[in-house]
Short mmCIF file of N, CA and C in Angstrom, two decimals:
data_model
loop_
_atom_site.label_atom_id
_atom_site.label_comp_id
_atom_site.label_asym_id
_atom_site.label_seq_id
_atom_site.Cartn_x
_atom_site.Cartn_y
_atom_site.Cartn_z
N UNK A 1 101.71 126.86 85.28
CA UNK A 1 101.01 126.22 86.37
C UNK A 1 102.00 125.34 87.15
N UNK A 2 102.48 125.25 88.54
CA UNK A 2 103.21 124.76 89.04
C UNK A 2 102.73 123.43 89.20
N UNK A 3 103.43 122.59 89.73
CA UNK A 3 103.31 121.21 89.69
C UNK A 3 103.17 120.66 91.21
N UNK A 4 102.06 119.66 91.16
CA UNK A 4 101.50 119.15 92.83
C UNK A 4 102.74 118.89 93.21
N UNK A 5 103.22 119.15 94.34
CA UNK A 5 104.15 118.39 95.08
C UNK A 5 103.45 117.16 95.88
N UNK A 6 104.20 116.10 96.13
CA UNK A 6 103.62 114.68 96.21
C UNK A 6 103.72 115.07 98.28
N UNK A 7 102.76 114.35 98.42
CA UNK A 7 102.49 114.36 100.10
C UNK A 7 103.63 113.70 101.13
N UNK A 8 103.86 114.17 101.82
CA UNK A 8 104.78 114.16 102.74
C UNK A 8 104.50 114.30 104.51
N UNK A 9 104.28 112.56 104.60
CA UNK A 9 104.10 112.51 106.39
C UNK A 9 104.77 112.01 107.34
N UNK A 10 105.43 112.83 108.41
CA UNK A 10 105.94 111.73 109.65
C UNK A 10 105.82 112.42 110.64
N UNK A 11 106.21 111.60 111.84
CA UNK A 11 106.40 111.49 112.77
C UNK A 11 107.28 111.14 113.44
N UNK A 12 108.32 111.68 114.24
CA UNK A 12 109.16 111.20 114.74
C UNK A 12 108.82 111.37 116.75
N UNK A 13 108.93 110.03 117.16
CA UNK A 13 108.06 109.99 118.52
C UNK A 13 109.52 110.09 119.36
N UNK A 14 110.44 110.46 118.95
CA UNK A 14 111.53 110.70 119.82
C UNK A 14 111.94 109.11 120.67
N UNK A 15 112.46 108.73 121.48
CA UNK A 15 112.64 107.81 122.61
C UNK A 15 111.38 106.67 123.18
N UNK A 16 110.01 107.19 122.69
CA UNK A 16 108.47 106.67 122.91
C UNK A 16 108.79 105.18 122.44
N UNK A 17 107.83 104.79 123.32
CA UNK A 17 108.20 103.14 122.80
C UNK A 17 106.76 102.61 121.79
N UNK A 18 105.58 103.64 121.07
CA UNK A 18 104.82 103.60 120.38
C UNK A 18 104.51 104.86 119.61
N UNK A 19 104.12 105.03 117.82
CA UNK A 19 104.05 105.61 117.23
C UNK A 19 103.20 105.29 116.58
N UNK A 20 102.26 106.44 116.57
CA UNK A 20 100.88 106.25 115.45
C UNK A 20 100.81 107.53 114.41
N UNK A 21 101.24 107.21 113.13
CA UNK A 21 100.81 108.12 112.02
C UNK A 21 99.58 107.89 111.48
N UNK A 22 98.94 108.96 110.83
CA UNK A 22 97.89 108.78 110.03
C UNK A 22 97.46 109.64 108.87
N UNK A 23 97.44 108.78 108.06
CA UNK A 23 97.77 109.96 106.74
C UNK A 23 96.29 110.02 106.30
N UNK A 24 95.28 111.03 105.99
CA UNK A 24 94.06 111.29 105.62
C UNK A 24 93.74 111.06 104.74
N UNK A 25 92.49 110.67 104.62
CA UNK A 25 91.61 110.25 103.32
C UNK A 25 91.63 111.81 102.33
N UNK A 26 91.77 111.20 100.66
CA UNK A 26 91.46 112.39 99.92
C UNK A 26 90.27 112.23 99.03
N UNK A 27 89.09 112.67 99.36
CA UNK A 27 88.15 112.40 98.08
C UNK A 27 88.12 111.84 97.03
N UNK A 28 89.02 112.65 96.01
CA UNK A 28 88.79 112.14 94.91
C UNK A 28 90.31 111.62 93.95
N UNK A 29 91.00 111.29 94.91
CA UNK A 29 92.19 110.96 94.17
C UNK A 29 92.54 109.72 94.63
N UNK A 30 93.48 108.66 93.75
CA UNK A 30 93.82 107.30 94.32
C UNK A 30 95.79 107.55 94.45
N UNK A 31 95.95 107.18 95.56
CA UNK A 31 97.64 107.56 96.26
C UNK A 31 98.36 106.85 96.17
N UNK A 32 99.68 106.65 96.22
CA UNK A 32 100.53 105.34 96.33
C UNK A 32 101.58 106.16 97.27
N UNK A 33 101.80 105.23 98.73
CA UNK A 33 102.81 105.65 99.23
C UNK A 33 104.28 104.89 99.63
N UNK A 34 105.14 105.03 100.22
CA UNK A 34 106.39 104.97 99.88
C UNK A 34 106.49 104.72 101.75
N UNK A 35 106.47 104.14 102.90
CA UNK A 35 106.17 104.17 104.05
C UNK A 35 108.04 103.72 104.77
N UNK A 36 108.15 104.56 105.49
CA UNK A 36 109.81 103.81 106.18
C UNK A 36 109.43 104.20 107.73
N UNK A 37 109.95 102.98 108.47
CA UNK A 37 109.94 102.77 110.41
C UNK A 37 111.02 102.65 110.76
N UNK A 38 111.37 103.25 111.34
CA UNK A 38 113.06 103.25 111.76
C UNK A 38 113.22 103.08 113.26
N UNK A 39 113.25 102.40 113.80
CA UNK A 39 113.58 102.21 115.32
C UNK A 39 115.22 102.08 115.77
N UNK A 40 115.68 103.31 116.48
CA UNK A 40 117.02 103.05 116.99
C UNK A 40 117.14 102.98 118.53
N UNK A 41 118.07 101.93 119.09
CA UNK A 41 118.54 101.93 120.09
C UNK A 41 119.97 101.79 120.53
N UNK A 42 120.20 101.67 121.61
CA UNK A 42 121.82 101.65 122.27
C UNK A 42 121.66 100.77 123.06
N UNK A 43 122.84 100.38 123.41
CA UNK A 43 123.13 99.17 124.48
C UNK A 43 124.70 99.81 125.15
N UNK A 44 123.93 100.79 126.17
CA UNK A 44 125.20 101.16 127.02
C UNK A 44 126.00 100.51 127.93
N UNK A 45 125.06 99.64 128.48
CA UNK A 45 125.52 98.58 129.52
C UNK A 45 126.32 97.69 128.63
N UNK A 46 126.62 97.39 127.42
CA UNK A 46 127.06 96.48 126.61
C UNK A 46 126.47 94.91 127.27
N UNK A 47 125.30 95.38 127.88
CA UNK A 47 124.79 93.75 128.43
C UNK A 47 124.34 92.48 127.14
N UNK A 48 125.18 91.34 127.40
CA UNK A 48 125.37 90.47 126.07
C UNK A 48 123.84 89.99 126.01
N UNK A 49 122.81 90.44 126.66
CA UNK A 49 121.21 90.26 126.86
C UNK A 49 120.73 90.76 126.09
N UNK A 50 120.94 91.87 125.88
CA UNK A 50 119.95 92.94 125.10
C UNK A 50 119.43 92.93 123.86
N UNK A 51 118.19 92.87 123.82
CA UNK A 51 117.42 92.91 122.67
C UNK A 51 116.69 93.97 122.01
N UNK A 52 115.90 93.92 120.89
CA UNK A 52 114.85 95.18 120.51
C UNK A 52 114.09 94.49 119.67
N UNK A 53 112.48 95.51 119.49
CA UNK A 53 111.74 94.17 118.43
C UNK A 53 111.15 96.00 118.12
N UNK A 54 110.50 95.24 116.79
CA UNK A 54 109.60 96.34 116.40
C UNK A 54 108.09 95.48 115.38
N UNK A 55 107.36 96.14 115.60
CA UNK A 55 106.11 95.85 115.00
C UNK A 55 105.22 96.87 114.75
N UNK A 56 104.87 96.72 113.28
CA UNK A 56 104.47 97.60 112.27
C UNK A 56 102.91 97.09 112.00
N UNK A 57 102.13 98.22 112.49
CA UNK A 57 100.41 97.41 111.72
C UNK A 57 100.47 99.17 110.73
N UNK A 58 99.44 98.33 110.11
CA UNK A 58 98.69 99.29 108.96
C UNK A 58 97.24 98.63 108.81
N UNK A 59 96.46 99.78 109.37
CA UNK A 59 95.05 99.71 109.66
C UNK A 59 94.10 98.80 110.24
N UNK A 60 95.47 98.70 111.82
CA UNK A 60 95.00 97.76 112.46
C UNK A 60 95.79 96.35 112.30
N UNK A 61 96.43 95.98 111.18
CA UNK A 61 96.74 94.30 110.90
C UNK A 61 98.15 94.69 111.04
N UNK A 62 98.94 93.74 111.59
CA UNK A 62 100.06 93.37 111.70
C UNK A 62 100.59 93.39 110.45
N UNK A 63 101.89 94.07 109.84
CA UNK A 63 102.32 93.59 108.84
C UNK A 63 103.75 93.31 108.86
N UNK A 64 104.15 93.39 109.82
CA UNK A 64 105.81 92.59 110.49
C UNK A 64 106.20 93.05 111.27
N UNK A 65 107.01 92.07 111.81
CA UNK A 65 107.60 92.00 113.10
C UNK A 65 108.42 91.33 113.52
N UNK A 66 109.57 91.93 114.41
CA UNK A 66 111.41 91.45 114.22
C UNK A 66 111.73 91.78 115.69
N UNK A 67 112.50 91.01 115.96
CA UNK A 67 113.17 90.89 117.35
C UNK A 67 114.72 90.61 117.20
N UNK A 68 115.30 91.53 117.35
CA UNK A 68 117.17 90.89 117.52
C UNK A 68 117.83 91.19 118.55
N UNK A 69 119.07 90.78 118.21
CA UNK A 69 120.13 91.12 119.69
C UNK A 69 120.32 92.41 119.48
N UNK A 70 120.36 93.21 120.51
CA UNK A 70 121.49 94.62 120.33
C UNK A 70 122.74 94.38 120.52
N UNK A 71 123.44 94.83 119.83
CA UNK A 71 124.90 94.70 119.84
C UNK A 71 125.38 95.57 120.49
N UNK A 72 126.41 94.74 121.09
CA UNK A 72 127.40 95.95 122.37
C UNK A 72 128.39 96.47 121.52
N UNK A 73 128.87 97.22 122.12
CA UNK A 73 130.39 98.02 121.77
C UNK A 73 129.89 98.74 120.38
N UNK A 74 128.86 98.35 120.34
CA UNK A 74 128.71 99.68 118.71
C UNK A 74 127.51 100.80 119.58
N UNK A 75 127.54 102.03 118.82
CA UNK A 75 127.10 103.18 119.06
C UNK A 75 125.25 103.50 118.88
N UNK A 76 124.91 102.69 118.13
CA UNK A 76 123.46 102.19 118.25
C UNK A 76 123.42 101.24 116.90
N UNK A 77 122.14 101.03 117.83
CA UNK A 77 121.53 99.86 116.53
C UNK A 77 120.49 100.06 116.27
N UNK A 78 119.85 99.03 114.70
CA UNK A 78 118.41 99.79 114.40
C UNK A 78 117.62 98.50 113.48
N UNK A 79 115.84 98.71 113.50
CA UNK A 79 115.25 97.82 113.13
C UNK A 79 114.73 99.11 111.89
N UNK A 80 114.38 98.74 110.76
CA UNK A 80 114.23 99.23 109.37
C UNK A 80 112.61 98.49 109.14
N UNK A 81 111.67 99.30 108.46
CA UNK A 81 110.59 98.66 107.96
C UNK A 81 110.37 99.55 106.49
N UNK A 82 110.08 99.04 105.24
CA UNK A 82 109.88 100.47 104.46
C UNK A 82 108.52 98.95 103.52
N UNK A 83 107.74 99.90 103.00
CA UNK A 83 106.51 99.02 102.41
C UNK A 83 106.19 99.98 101.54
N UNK A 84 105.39 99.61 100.29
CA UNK A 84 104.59 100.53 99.34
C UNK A 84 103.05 100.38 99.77
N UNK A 85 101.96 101.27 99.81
CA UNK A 85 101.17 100.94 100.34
C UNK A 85 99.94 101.94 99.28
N UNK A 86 99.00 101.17 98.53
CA UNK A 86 98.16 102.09 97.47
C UNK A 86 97.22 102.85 98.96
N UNK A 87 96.49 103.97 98.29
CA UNK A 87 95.25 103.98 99.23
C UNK A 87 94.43 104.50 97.80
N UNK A 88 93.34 103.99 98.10
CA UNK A 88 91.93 104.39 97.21
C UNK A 88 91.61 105.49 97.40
N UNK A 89 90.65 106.18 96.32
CA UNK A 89 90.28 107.75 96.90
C UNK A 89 89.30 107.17 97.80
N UNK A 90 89.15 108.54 98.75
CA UNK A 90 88.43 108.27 100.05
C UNK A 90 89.01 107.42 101.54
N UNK A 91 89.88 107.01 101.26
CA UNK A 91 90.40 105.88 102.43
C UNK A 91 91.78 106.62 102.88
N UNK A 92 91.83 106.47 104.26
CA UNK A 92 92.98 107.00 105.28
C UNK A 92 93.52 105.69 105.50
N UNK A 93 94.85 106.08 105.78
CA UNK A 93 95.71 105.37 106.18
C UNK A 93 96.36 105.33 108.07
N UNK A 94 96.66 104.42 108.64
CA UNK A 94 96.79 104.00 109.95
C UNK A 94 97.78 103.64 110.14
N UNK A 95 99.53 103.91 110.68
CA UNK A 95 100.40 103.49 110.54
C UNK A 95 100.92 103.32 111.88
N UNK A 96 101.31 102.10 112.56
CA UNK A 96 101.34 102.41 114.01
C UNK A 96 102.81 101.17 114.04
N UNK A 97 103.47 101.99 114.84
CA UNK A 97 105.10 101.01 115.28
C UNK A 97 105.08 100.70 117.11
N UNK A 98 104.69 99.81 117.27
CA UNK A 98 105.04 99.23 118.39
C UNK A 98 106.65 98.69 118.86
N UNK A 99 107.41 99.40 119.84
CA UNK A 99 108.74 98.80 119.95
C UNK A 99 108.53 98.14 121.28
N UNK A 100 109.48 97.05 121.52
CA UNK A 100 110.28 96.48 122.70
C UNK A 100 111.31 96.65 122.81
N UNK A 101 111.98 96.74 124.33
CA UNK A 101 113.26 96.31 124.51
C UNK A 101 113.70 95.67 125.54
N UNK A 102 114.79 94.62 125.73
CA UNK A 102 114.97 93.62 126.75
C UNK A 102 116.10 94.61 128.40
N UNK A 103 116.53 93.54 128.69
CA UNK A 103 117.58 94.45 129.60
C UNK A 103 118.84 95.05 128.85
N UNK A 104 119.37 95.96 129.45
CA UNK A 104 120.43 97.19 129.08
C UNK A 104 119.85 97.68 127.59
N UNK A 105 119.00 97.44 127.04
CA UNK A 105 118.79 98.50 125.65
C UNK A 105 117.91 99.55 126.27
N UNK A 106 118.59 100.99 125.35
CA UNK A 106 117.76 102.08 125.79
C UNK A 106 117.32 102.04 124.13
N UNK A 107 115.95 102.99 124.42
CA UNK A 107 115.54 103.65 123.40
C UNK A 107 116.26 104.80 122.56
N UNK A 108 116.57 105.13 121.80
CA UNK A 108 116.76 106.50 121.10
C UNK A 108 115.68 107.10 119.68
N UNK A 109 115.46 106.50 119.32
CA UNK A 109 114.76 107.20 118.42
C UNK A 109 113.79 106.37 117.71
N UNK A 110 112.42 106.69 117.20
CA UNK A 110 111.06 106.01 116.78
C UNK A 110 110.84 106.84 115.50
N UNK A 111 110.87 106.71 114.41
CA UNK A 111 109.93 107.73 112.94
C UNK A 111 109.37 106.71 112.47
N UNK A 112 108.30 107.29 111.79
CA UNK A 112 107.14 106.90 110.50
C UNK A 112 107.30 108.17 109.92
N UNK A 113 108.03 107.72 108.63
CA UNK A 113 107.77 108.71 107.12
C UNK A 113 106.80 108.03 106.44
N UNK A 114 105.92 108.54 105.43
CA UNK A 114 105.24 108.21 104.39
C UNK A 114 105.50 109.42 102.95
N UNK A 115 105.67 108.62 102.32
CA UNK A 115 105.82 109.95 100.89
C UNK A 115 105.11 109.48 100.07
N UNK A 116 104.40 110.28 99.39
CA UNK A 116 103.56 110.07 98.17
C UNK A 116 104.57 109.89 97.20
N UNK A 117 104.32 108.78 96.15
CA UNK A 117 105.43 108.13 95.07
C UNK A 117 104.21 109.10 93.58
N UNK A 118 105.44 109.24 93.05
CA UNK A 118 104.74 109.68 91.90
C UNK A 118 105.50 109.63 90.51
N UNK A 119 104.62 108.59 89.93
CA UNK A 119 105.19 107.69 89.05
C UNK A 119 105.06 108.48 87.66
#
């Protein structure tokens, strides 16, 4: 009998300056997941201004949120979120990354992974 492979969700919103995952309710099983937000940007202008923020809710509530400088003369930069997150049987999950950015930062890249941990 082969063995469940553990669940596996993302999204990658490309350049988007908002990302909403949502991982589905399962009847009758209780989940534990493994959640990472990765926000990258660049600062081509090397403008000594530039900022980026990111903010992470899960099911609606805020659960952090970071604002820094972008750094010039490097090739991009990036805001990191990773959380463990149970879900009960029956209950979906809501994973949503809100980014900013100030003058000269561009966007490059937005993901929400979630992996089922299996202990």
């Amino acid at each position: 009998m082969p063995a469940n492979r553990p669940e596996r969700w993302a999204l990658d919103a490309g350049d988007g300056d908002v990302a909403v995952l949502t991982i589905p309710a399962v009847l009758l099983q209780h989940r534990v997941f493994e959640i990472d937000v990765r926000f990258v940007v660049r600062n081509p202008a090397q403008d000594a201004q530039a900022w980026h923020a990111l903010s992470v809710e899960l099911d609606g509530k805020r659960e952090w949120s970071r604002r820094l400088p972008t750094h010039p003369g490097t090739s991009t930069d990036s805001l990191d979120y990773h959380c463990r997150r149970e879900l009960p049987a029956g209950q979906a999950l809501r994973i949503r990354a809100v980014t900013q950015i100030g003058p000269g930062t561009r966007r490059q890249k937005l993901v929400i992974e979630a992996e089922e941990s299996v202990d």
